[in-house]
């Protein structure tokens, strides 16, 4: 029987549990044994009880739960070869040669490196006497399949990452709550949202809540952003608006890459427009809570596809990520997706914002 392991890595995201549930149950349904690697790459390096067999009922009721019930971590040891050697040994001890990983681009790139090194790691285990040749021989090829789990929706080659719509829903709820108090006092609120280098959450939250102004890294305002914002918001107030909402992505900056902080935005609104202004940083509230319907559906369909990708892979198939493009679940080469994602960050750093926006449009 083949043994397929599932693991979550990097920042947690709503829908990760749905992905684990789908991988576990689909593995069993396809006649394989299912294993969970606890605490991300930490568990893979530690081995033993951290790599645990999963039964059908172990994932009962996991679909809606936020966070990741099998734990996650950002592991330094796995970034070095000795850590990866330990990880390879632990997998051989359990007879596992396929891992489905739900995480962000960093976690998935690490997994692909591991796959490339795998034959060399096995040779080293044999050469140093840690394993016997006959012990490693049945597991010569390691399958890696990525599920993109992140609230940021920052990965190229897929329209949505697992978790991004739950996070967007949470942000919209929070802005609605703030709207009520802002309206009552005729106040302005500057709301910082997560997303790292990606403005998707801020942009979509702005569209979904009718915010007055937003700041995102891919399409920054010039160094005169204060004037631009005051003009728009001043006009909204003249038209009788009682409240003002400005959404700032945590990675926001101007065209010269000077950070635009929520407190700087607050100062401009208070001093120049004389608005009674407050700052709200939504923080990790955006990452918690139940997964929305879309993330439950996405994680389930993608988990099923991931198991199929494991079972149909040949030694020459490049490691895939499971994506969703125009509402269809598909497979894309992992390394190409990572490269395209990095290109956006590079374009922003090179101040080529047209390119950054173009790349995001094509994602
Ligand atoms: O990648 C998800 C994310 O929530 C980002 O939006 C944010 O920048 C980062 O993780 C926060 O990381 P931590 O939970 O380690 O503070």
GROMACS .gro file of C-alpha atoms in nm, residues 109-269:
model
  161
  109UNK     CA    1   0.991   2.582  -0.287
  110UNK     CA    2   1.157   2.410   0.013
  111UNK     CA    3   0.963   2.096  -0.070
  112UNK     CA    4   1.076   2.096  -0.431
  113UNK     CA    5   1.441   2.134  -0.325
  114UNK     CA    6   1.390   1.831  -0.101
  115UNK     CA    7   1.253   1.632  -0.392
  116UNK     CA    8   1.553   1.723  -0.610
  117UNK     CA    9   1.798   1.620  -0.340
  118UNK     CA   10   1.606   1.304  -0.251
  119UNK     CA   11   1.813   1.046  -0.447
  120UNK     CA   12   2.136   1.199  -0.311
  121UNK     CA   13   1.998   1.199   0.042
  122UNK     CA   14   1.908   0.830   0.012
  123UNK     CA   15   2.257   0.749  -0.120
  124UNK     CA   16   2.408   0.931   0.176
  125UNK     CA   17   2.188   0.739   0.422
  126UNK     CA   18   2.312   0.412   0.268
  127UNK     CA   19   2.676   0.523   0.243
  128UNK     CA   20   2.691   0.632   0.606
  129UNK     CA   21   2.530   0.306   0.720
  130UNK     CA   22   2.215   0.472   0.854
  131UNK     CA   23   1.996   0.271   0.614
  132UNK     CA   24   2.042  -0.051   0.419
  133UNK     CA   25   2.015  -0.033   0.041
  134UNK     CA   26   1.713  -0.265   0.032
  135UNK     CA   27   1.541  -0.036   0.283
  136UNK     CA   28   1.562   0.273   0.060
  137UNK     CA   29   1.532   0.107  -0.282
  138UNK     CA   30   1.146   0.087  -0.291
  139UNK     CA   31   1.128   0.464  -0.229
  140UNK     CA   32   1.364   0.598  -0.499
  141UNK     CA   33   1.125   0.870  -0.616
  142UNK     CA   34   0.967   1.128  -0.389
  143UNK     CA   35   0.639   1.290  -0.499
  144UNK     CA   36   0.570   1.644  -0.387
  145UNK     CA   37   0.236   1.812  -0.456
  146UNK     CA   38   0.161   2.167  -0.341
  147UNK     CA   39  -0.169   2.313  -0.227
  148UNK     CA   40  -0.142   2.688  -0.199
  149UNK     CA   41  -0.263   2.788   0.147
  150UNK     CA   42  -0.229   3.154   0.237
  151UNK     CA   43  -0.464   3.439   0.319
  152UNK     CA   44  -0.254   3.672   0.101
  153UNK     CA   45  -0.361   3.538  -0.242
  154UNK     CA   46  -0.010   3.620  -0.356
  155UNK     CA   47   0.073   3.309  -0.561
  156UNK     CA   48   0.089   3.324  -0.935
  157UNK     CA   49  -0.080   3.055  -1.152
  158UNK     CA   50  -0.391   3.031  -0.938
  159UNK     CA   51  -0.688   3.265  -0.909
  160UNK     CA   52  -0.732   3.202  -0.538
  161UNK     CA   53  -0.523   3.060  -0.257
  162UNK     CA   54  -0.689   2.852   0.015
  163UNK     CA   55  -0.786   3.100   0.287
  164UNK     CA   56  -0.797   3.427   0.097
  165UNK     CA   57  -1.175   3.448   0.070
  166UNK     CA   58  -1.225   3.364   0.438
  167UNK     CA   59  -0.983   3.640   0.526
  168UNK     CA   60  -1.150   3.884   0.289
  169UNK     CA   61  -1.487   3.799   0.445
  170UNK     CA   62  -1.345   3.865   0.792
  171UNK     CA   63  -1.200   4.200   0.683
  172UNK     CA   64  -1.532   4.305   0.531
  173UNK     CA   65  -1.716   4.215   0.853
  174UNK     CA   66  -1.465   4.420   1.054
  175UNK     CA   67  -1.498   4.720   0.823
  176UNK     CA   68  -1.879   4.695   0.848
  177UNK     CA   69  -1.848   4.709   1.228
  178UNK     CA   70  -1.617   5.007   1.207
  179UNK     CA   71  -1.854   5.176   0.960
  180UNK     CA   72  -2.123   5.194   1.226
  181UNK     CA   73  -1.910   5.375   1.480
  182UNK     CA   74  -1.742   5.592   1.215
  183UNK     CA   75  -2.083   5.705   1.089
  184UNK     CA   76  -2.206   5.781   1.439
  185UNK     CA   77  -1.914   6.013   1.522
  186UNK     CA   78  -1.849   6.136   1.166
  187UNK     CA   79  -1.499   5.996   1.205
  188UNK     CA   80  -1.230   5.872   0.969
  189UNK     CA   81  -1.073   5.528   1.016
  190UNK     CA   82  -0.745   5.408   0.872
  191UNK     CA   83  -0.752   5.028   0.857
  192UNK     CA   84  -0.436   4.827   0.801
  193UNK     CA   85  -0.480   4.483   0.645
  194UNK     CA   86  -0.237   4.195   0.593
  195UNK     CA   87  -0.104   4.063   0.263
  196UNK     CA   88   0.274   4.095   0.287
  197UNK     CA   89   0.389   4.223  -0.058
  198UNK     CA   90   0.049   4.163  -0.211
  199UNK     CA   91  -0.236   4.415  -0.226
  200UNK     CA   92  -0.515   4.168  -0.312
  201UNK     CA   93  -0.679   4.170   0.034
  202UNK     CA   94  -0.666   4.551   0.056
  203UNK     CA   95  -0.792   4.602  -0.298
  204UNK     CA   96  -1.079   4.356  -0.272
  205UNK     CA   97  -1.172   4.478   0.076
  206UNK     CA   98  -1.181   4.833  -0.061
  207UNK     CA   99  -1.407   4.731  -0.349
  208UNK     CA  100  -1.630   4.518  -0.124
  209UNK     CA  101  -1.682   4.784   0.143
  210UNK     CA  102  -1.685   5.098  -0.072
  211UNK     CA  103  -1.377   5.242   0.099
  212UNK     CA  104  -1.284   5.602   0.019
  213UNK     CA  105  -0.918   5.535  -0.057
  214UNK     CA  106  -0.683   5.236  -0.061
  215UNK     CA  107  -0.306   5.190  -0.074
  216UNK     CA  108  -0.157   4.876  -0.231
  217UNK     CA  109   0.208   4.793  -0.316
  218UNK     CA  110   0.152   4.707  -0.684
  219UNK     CA  111  -0.008   5.039  -0.781
  220UNK     CA  112   0.138   5.301  -0.550
  221UNK     CA  113   0.057   5.671  -0.551
  222UNK     CA  114   0.333   5.926  -0.614
  223UNK     CA  115   0.517   6.101  -0.336
  224UNK     CA  116   0.228   6.353  -0.338
  225UNK     CA  117  -0.009   6.085  -0.206
  226UNK     CA  118  -0.126   6.321   0.068
  227UNK     CA  119  -0.266   6.568  -0.191
  228UNK     CA  120  -0.430   6.291  -0.393
  229UNK     CA  121  -0.600   6.144  -0.087
  230UNK     CA  122  -0.715   6.481   0.053
  231UNK     CA  123  -0.868   6.575  -0.283
  232UNK     CA  124  -1.076   6.258  -0.302
  233UNK     CA  125  -1.178   6.243   0.061
  234UNK     CA  126  -1.243   6.620   0.078
  235UNK     CA  127  -1.482   6.579  -0.214
  236UNK     CA  128  -1.659   6.284  -0.049
  237UNK     CA  129  -1.712   6.491   0.264
  238UNK     CA  130  -1.841   6.788   0.061
  239UNK     CA  131  -2.093   6.549  -0.093
  240UNK     CA  132  -2.225   6.480   0.257
  241UNK     CA  133  -2.044   6.160   0.358
  242UNK     CA  134  -2.035   6.126   0.739
  243UNK     CA  135  -1.758   5.868   0.754
  244UNK     CA  136  -1.427   5.797   0.587
  245UNK     CA  137  -1.256   5.460   0.545
  246UNK     CA  138  -0.899   5.431   0.416
  247UNK     CA  139  -0.755   5.080   0.373
  248UNK     CA  140  -0.378   5.044   0.383
  249UNK     CA  141  -0.209   4.719   0.278
  250UNK     CA  142   0.072   4.631   0.520
  251UNK     CA  143   0.318   4.645   0.227
  252UNK     CA  144   0.200   4.988   0.101
  253UNK     CA  145   0.452   5.245  -0.019
  254UNK     CA  146   0.473   5.534  -0.264
  255UNK     CA  147   0.638   5.522  -0.607
  256UNK     CA  148   0.977   5.584  -0.443
  257UNK     CA  149   0.920   5.285  -0.215
  258UNK     CA  150   0.885   5.502   0.097
  259UNK     CA  151   0.652   5.315   0.334
  260UNK     CA  152   0.302   5.458   0.372
  261UNK     CA  153   0.210   5.384   0.731
  262UNK     CA  154  -0.140   5.400   0.880
  263UNK     CA  155  -0.018   5.659   1.132
  264UNK     CA  156   0.115   5.884   0.854
  265UNK     CA  157  -0.224   5.857   0.678
  266UNK     CA  158  -0.399   5.937   1.006
  267UNK     CA  159  -0.186   6.250   1.056
  268UNK     CA  160  -0.274   6.379   0.709
  269UNK     CA  161  -0.647   6.323   0.764
   0.00000   0.00000   0.00000
